[in-house]
Coordinates of C-alpha atoms in Angstrom, one line a residue:
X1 CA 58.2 32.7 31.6
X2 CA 57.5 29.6 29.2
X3 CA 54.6 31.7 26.5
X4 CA 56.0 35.1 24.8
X5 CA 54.1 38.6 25.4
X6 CA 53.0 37.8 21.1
X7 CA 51.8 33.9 22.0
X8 CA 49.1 36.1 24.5
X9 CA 47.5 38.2 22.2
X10 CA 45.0 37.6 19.5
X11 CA 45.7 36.8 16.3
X12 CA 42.5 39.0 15.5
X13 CA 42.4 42.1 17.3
X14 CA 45.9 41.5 17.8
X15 CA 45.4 42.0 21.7
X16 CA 45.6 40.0 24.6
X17 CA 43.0 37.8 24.7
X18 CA 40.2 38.3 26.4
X19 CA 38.2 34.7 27.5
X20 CA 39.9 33.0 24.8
X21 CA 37.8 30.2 22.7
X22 CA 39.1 27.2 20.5
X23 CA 37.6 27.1 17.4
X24 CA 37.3 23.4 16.2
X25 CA 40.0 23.8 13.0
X26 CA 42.2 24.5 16.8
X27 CA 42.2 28.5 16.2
X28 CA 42.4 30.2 19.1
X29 CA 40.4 33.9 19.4
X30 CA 38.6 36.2 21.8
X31 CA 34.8 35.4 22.6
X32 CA 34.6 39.2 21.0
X33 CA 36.6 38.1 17.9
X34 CA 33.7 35.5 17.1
X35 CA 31.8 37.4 13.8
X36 CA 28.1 38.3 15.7
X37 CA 26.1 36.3 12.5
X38 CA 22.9 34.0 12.9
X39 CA 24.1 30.9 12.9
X40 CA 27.4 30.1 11.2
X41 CA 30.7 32.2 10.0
X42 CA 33.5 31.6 7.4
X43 CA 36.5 30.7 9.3
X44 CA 39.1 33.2 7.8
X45 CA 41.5 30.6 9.2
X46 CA 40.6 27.1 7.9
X47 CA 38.2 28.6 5.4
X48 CA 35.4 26.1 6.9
X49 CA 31.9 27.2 9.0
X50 CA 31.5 27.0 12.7
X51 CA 29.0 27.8 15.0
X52 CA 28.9 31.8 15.7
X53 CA 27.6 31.3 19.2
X54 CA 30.7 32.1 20.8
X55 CA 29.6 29.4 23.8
X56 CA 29.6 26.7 21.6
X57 CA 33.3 27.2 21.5
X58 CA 35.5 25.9 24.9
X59 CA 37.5 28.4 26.8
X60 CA 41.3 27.8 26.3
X61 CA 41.9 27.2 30.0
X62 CA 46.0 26.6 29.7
X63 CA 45.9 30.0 27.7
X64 CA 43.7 32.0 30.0
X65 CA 46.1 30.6 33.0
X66 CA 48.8 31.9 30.9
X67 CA 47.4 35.1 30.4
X68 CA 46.2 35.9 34.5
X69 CA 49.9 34.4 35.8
X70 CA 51.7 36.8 32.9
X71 CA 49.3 40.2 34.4
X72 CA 50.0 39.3 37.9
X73 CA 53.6 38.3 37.4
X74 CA 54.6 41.9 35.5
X75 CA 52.4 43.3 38.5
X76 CA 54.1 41.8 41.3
X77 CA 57.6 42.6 39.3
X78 CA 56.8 46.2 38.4
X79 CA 55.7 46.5 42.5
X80 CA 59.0 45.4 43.6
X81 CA 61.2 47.4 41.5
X82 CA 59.0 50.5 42.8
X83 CA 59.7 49.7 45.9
X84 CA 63.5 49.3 45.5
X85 CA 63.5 52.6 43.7
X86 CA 61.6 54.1 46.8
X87 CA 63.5 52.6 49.6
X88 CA 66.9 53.8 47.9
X89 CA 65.3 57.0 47.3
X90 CA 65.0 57.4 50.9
X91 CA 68.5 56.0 52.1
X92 CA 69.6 58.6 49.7
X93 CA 67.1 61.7 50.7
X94 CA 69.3 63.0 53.7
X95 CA 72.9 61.6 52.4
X96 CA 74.4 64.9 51.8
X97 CA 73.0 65.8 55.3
X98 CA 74.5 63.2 57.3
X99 CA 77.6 63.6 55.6
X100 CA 77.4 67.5 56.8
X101 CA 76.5 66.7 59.8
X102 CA 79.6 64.1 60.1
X103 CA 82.1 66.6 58.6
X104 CA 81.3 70.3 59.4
X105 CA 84.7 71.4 58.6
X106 CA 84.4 70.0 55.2
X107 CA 80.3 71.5 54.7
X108 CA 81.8 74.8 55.8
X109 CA 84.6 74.4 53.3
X110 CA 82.6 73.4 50.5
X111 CA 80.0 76.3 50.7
X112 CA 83.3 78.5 50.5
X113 CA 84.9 76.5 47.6
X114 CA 81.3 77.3 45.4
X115 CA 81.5 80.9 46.3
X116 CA 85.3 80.9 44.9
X117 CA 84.2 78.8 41.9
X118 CA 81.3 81.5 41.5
X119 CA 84.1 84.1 41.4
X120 CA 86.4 82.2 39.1
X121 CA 83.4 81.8 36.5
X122 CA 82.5 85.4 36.6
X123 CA 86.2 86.4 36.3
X124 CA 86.8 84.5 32.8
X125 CA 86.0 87.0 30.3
X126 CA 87.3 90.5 32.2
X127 CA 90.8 88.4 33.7
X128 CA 93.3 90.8 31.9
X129 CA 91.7 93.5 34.1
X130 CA 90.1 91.9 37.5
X131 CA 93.2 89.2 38.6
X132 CA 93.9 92.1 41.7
X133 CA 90.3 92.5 42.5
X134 CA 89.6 88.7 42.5
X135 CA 92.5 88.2 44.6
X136 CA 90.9 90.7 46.8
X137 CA 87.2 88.9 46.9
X138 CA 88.6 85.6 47.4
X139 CA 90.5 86.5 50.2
X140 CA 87.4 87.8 51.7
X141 CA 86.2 84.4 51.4
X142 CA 89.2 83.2 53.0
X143 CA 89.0 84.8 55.6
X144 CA 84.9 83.9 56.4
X145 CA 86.2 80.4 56.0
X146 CA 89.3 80.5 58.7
X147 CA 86.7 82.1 61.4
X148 CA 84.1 79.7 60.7
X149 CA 86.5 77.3 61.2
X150 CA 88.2 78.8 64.6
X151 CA 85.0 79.2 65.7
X152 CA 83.7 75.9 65.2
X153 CA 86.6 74.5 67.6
X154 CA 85.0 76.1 70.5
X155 CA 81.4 74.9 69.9
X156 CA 82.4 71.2 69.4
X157 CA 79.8 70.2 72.3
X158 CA 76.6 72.6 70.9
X159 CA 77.7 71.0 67.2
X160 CA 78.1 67.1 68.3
X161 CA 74.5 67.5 70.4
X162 CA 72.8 69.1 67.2
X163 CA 74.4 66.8 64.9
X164 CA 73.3 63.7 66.7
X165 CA 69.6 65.1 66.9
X166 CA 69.3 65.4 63.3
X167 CA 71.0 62.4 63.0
X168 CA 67.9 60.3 65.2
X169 CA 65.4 62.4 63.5
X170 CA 66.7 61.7 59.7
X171 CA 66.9 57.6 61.3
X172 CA 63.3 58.1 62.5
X173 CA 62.3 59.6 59.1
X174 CA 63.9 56.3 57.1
X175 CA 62.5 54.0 58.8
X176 CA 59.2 55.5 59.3
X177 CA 59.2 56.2 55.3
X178 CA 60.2 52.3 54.9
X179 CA 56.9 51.3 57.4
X180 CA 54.5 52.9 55.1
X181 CA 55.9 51.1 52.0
X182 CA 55.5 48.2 53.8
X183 CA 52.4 48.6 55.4
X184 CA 49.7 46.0 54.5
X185 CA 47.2 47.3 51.8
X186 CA 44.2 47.3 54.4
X187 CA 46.0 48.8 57.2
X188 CA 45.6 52.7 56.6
X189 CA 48.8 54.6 56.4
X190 CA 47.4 58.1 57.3
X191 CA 49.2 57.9 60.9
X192 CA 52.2 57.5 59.4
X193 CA 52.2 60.1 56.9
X194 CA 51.4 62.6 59.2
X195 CA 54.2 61.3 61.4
X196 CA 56.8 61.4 57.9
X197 CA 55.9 64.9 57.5
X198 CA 56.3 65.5 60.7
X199 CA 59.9 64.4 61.1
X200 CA 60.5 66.2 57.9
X201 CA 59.9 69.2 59.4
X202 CA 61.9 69.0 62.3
X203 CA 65.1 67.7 60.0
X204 CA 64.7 71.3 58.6
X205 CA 64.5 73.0 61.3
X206 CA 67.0 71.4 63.4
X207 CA 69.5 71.4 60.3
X208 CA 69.4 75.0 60.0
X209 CA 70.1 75.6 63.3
X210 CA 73.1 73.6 62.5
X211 CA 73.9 75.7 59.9
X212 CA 73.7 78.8 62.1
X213 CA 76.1 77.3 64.4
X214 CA 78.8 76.5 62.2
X215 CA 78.8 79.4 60.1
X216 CA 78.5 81.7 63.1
X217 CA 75.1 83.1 62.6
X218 CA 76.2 84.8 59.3
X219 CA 76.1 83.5 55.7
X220 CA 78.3 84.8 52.9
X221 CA 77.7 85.2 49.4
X222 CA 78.6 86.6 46.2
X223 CA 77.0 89.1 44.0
X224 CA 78.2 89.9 40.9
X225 CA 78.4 93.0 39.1
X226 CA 77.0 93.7 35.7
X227 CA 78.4 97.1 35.3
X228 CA 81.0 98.5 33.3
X229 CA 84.8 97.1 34.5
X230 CA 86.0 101.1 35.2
X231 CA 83.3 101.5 38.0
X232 CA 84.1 100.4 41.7
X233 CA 83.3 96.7 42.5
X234 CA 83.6 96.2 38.7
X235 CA 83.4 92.2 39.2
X236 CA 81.0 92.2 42.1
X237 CA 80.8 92.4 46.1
X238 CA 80.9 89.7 49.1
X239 CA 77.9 89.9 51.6
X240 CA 77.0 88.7 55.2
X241 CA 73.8 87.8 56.1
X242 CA 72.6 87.9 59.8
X243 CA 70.7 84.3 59.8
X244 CA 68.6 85.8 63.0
X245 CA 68.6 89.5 62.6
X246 CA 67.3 91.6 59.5
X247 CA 68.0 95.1 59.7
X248 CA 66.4 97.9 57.3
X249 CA 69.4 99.8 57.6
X250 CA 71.6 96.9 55.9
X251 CA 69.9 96.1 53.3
X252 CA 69.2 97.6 49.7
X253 CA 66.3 100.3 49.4
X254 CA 64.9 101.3 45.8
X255 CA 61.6 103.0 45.0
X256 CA 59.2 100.7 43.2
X257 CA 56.9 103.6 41.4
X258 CA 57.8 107.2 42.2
X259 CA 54.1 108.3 42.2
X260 CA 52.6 107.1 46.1
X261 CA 48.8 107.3 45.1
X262 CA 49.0 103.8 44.4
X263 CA 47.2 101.4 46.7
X264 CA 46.3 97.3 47.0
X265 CA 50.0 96.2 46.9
X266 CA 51.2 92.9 45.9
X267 CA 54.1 90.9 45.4
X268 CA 55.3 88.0 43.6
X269 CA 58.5 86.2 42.5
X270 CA 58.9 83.9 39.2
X271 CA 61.6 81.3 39.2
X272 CA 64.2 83.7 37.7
X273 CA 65.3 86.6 39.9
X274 CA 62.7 88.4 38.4
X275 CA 59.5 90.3 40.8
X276 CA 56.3 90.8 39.6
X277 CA 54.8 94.0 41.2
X278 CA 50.8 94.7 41.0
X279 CA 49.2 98.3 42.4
X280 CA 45.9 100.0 41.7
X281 CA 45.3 104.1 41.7
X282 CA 42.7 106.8 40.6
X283 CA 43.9 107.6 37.0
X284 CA 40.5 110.0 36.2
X285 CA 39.4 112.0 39.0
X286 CA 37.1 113.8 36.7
X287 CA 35.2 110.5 35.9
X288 CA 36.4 107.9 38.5
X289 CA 38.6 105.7 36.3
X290 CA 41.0 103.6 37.9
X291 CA 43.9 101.4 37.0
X292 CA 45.9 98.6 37.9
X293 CA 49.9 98.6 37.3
X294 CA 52.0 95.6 36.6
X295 CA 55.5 95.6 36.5
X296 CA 58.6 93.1 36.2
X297 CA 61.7 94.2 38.2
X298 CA 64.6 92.6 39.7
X299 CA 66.5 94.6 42.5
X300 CA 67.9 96.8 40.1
X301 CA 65.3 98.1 37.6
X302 CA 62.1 97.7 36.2
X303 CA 62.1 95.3 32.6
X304 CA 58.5 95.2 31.7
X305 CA 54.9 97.4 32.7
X306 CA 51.4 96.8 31.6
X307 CA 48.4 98.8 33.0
X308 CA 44.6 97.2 32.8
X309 CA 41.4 100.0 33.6
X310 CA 39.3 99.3 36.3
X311 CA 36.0 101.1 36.3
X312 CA 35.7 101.3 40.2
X313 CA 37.8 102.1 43.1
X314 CA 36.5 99.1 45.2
X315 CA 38.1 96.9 42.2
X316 CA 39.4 93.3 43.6
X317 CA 42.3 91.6 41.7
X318 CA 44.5 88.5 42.5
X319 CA 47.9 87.7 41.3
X320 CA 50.2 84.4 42.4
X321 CA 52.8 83.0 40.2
X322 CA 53.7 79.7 39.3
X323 CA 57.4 78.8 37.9
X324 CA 57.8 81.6 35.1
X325 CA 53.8 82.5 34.6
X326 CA 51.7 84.9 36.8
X327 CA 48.1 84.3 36.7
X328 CA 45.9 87.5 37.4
X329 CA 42.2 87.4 37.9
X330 CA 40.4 90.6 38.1
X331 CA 36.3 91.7 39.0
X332 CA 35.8 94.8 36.3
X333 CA 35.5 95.8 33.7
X334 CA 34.8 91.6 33.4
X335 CA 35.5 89.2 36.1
X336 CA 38.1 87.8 33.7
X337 CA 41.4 85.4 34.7
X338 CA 44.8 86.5 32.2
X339 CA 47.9 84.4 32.2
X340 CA 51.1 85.7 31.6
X341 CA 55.0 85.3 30.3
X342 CA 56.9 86.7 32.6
X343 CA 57.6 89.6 30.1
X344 CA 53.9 90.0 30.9
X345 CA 52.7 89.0 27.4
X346 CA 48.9 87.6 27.7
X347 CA 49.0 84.2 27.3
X348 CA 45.3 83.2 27.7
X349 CA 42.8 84.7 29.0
X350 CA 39.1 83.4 30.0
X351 CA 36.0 84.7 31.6
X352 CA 35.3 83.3 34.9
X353 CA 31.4 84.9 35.7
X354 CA 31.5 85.6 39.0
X355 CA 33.8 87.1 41.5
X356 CA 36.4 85.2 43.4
X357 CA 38.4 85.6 46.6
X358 CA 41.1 83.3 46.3
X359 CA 44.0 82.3 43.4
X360 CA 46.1 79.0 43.7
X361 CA 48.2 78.1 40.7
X362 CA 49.8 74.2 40.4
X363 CA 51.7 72.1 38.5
X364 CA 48.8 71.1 36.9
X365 CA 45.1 73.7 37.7
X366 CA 44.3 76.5 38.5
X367 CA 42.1 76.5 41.7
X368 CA 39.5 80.1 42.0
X369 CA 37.6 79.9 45.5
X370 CA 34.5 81.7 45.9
X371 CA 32.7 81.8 49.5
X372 CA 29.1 82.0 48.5
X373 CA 27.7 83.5 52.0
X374 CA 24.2 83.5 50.9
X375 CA 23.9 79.8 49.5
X376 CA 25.8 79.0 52.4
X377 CA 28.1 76.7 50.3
X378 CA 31.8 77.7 49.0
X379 CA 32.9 76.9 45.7
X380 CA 36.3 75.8 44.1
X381 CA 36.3 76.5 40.3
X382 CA 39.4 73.8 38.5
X383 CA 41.1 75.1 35.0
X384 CA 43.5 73.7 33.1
X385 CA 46.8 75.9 32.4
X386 CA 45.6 77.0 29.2
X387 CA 42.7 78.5 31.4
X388 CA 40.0 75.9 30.2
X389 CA 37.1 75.0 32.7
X390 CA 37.2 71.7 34.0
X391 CA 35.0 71.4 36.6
X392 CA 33.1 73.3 39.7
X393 CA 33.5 71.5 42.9
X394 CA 31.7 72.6 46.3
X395 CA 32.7 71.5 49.4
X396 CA 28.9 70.2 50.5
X397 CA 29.5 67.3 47.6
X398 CA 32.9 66.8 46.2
X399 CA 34.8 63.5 46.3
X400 CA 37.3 64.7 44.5
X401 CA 39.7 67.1 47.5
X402 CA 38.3 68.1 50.0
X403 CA 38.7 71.8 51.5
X404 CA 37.0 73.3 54.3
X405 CA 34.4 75.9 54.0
X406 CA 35.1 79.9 54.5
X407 CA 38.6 79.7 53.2
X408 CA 41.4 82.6 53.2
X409 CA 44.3 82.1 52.1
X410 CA 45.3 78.8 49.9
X411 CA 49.0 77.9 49.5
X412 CA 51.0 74.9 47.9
X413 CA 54.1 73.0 48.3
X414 CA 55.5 69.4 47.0
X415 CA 52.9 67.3 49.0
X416 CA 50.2 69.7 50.3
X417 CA 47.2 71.9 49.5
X418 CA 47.0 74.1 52.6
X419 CA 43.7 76.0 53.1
X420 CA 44.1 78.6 55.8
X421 CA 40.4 79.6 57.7
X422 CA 39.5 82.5 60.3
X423 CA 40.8 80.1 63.3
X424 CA 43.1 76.8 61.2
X425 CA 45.5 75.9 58.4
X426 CA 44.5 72.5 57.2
X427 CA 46.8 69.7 55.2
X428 CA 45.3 68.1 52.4
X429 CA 47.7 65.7 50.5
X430 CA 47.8 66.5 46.7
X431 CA 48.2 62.8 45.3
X432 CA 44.6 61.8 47.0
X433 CA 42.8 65.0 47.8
X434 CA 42.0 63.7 51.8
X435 CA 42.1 65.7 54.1
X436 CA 45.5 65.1 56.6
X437 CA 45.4 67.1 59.6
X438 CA 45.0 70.8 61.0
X439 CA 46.3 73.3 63.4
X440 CA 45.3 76.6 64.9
X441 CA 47.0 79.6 63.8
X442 CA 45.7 83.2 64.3
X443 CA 44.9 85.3 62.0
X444 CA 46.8 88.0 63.6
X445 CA 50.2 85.9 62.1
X446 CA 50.6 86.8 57.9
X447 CA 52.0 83.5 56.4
X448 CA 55.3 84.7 54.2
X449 CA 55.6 81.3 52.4
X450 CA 55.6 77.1 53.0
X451 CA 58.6 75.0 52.3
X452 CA 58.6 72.1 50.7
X453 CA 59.5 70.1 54.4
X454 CA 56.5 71.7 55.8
X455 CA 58.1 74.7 57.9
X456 CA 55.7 77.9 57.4
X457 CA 57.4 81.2 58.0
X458 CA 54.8 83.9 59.1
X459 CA 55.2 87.4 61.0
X460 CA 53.1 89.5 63.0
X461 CA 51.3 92.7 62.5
X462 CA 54.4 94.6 64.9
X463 CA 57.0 93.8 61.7
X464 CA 59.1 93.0 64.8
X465 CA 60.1 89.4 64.1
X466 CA 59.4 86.5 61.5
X467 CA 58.7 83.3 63.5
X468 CA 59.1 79.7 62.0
X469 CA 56.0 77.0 62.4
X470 CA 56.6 73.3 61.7
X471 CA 54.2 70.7 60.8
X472 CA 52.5 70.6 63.9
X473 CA 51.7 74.2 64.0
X474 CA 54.5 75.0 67.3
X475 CA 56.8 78.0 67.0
X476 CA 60.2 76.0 66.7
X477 CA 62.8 79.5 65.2
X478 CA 62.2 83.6 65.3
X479 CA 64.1 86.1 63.3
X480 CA 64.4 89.6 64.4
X481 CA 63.0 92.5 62.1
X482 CA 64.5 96.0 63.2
X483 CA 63.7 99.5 61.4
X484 CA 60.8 98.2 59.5
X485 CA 57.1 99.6 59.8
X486 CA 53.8 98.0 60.9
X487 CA 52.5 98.9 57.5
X488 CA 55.8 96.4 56.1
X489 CA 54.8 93.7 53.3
X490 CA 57.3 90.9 53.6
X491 CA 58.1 88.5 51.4
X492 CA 60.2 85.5 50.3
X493 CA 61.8 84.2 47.3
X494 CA 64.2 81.7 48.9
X495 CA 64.6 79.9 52.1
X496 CA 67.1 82.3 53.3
X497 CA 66.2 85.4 51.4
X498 CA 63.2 88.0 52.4
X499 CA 62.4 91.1 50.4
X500 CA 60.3 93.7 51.8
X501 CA 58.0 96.6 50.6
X502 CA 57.6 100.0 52.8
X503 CA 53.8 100.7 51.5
X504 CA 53.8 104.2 52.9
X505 CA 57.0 104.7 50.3
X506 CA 56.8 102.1 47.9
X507 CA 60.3 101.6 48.6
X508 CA 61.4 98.0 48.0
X509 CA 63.9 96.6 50.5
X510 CA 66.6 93.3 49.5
X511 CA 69.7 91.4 50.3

């Protein structure tokens, strides 16, 4: 480019210019720039007087060229390299797939070799003591990895058929992705969107079903041991996990609160592999005082407790989390929203006025929906995360997302708002607040979480299996549920971990 970034701006404001005018000692400055007096000014350049009327002056027409090819040259160039940066980003989105689904021996292998290296790291500061026992473990491992391996000799035909589907569907998704960044600015890419999330849907679900093939339906891991090194399992034990089968009788049951008067159970996990557990109960019979109980536990004990009164039984309260905060909004004694650590220190706390019937926490808001029957209009209260009003949207007049009317149950992942109704779960992108698409699903099937590729895991009110739904709202997977009760919370911290709560027994169910 012939003119430097400094030749565009101002010697004035010290800006680019905007209309730029010669002055007759040949001065260049902004119309704006031209002192607003009656007739003349002092020239602070030439120290002579010229005309303050700022059209008196010619526009610097080579300048002003200058200036529009220098903005739409840094625009065009800052386009292109976004586009680079996306296309490699999606060449590189399903690499490690590919290569998995390429070299199963070597994906199988690899899981093992983490496992191992999970052992080794854990083994460092007790290795005078544990070398026999880690000997032990690892040959556990060894072993998982030599009948993984044997069996995925005789399932070469089920492997090569999966492998090449995933394969056409992660193709499908690149060039799909690549069509929308080259889709013509009028032509509207919504089509193609839905077709992207689509396809990334089906890549999930038809990877883990790899997955379950080469592994042989069961996936191991490590737990460590925090005890003391004389106890058994001192360093820490190997697990299998059915992929398609969850029994009660396998996993590990711990009471939650010893007292069962407790009632309106919920569950929620913060990023660490801490639980955040919420209950309400009569504490006064003699003057009808009740209470609600928080507590912090992981699958071994509980860390932290805090208890807030509630002045009637019929009390409502909502509690999500949101990377390592829990937000809790509650109707009495004041219809109040609390954030908190996950040590459950109160972080903010503000006054919301009115009852609510539905919590979403993001990145960014907090979103409280209120169905206002009477008004006949719902309404979606925005704070900031320091709990600070924003703004009141309702979804008669709102430009700003849109949401359907009589909502739920609202839930979030990487790309999506999803506002579930009486009959439909609807899509609304994030980015632009428009609405994407919707499908039917009853209310009869409890949603246990969304991924991030659009796969929503949901079981029904038997407790007899957990069924997988992809982006166009078809059952695509089912997992089996055995020994658990229709009166079963379920749960999910992880894509291929489920907790579960007996609420007869607030007994607490894990891996």
């Amino acid at each position: 480019m012939i003119f430097s970034e400094n030749f565009l701006n101002c010697p004035s404001c010290e800006t680019i210019y905007e209309e730029p005018r010669i002055l007759p000692c040949g001065e260049t400055i902004c119309s704006k720039c031209i002192p607003n007096t009656e007739t003349e000014f002092d020239c602070v350049y030439c120290f002579a007087k010229h005309q303050s009327d700022s059209n008196f002056h010619p526009i610097n027409k080579a300048l002003a060229i200058a200036i529009e090819s220098s903005i739409n040259s840094n625009y065009l160039r800052c386009k292109y390299e976004n586009f680079i940066k996306e296309k490699s980003s999606i060449e590189l989105e399903y690499k490690n797939i590919i290569s998995s689904l390429e070299n199963p021996e070597t994906s199988i292998s690899d899981h093992c070799k983490l496992v191992i290296n999970s052992i080794d790291l854990d083994c460092e500061d007790k290795i005078k003591t544990i070398q026999n026992e880690r000997d032990t473990l690892i040959q556990k491992v060894v072993k998982y990895e030599r009948n993984c391996l044997d069996q995925l000799k005789n399932n070469k035909e089920k492997i090569k058929t999966l492998s090449d589907k995933v394969k056409d569907l992660i193709k499908e998704y690149q060039l799909n992705s690549i069509g929308i960044l080259e889709s013509p600015q009028n032509e509207d890419p919504k089509e193609k969107l839905v077709k992207k999330h689509t396809l990334k849907s089906q890549i999930s679900i038809e990877y883990n079903r790899f997955k379950i093939l080469i592994f042989n339906s069961q996936i191991l891991k490590y737990e460590k041991n925090t005890n003391k090194l004389e106890q058994d399992d001192f360093l820490g034990i190997i697990k299998l996990h059915e992929y398609q089968n969850i029994n009660s009788e396998y996993l590990i049951k711990s009471p939650l609160i010893q007292d069962c008067s407790y009632s309106k159970i919920q569950l929620r996990h913060f990023y660490s592999n801490l639980f955040i557990f919420a209950t309400t109960r009569l504490r006064n019979p003699a003057n009808l005082t009740y209470e609600l109980n928080i507590q912090t536990f992981d699958s071994k004990q509980c860390h932290n407790k805090r208890l807030f009164s509630l002045e009637k039984s019929r009390s409502k309260f909502l509690l999500k989390t949101y990377e390592n905060f829990a937000y809790l909004w509650i109707d009495h004694p004041k219809n109040l929203i609390i954030k908190l650590t996950n040590r459950l220190n109160i972080l903010n706390k503000s006054s919301t006025l009115e009852t609510f019937d539905e919590l979403l926490p993001t990145d960014k808001y907090i979103l409280l929906y209120r169905l206002c029957i009477y008004q006949r209009r719902d309404i979606l209260k925005v704070y900031d995360k320091n709990l600070i009003l924003i703004m009141l949207l309702n979804n008669t007049q709102n430009p700003l997302i849109y949401y359907p009317s009589q909502i739920r149950e609202m839930y979030l992942n990487e790309s999506f708002y999803l506002f579930r109704t009486e009959e439909l779960m609807y899509y609304v992108d994030r980015k632009t607040g428009e609405f994407v698409k919707s499908f039917e699903l009853s209310l009869d099937l409890k949603v246990i979480k969304v991924t991030d590729e659009n796969v929503i895991f949901v079981c029904q009110s038997k407790k007899d299996k957990i069924l997988l739904i992809d982006f166009d709202g078809m059952i695509v997977e089912e997992i089996k549920l055995e020994g658990f009760s229709p009166k079963t919370l379920i749960y999910s911290s992880c894509i291929d971990n489920f907790e579960f709560i007996d609420t007869t027994s607030l007994a607490f169910y894990t891996y």
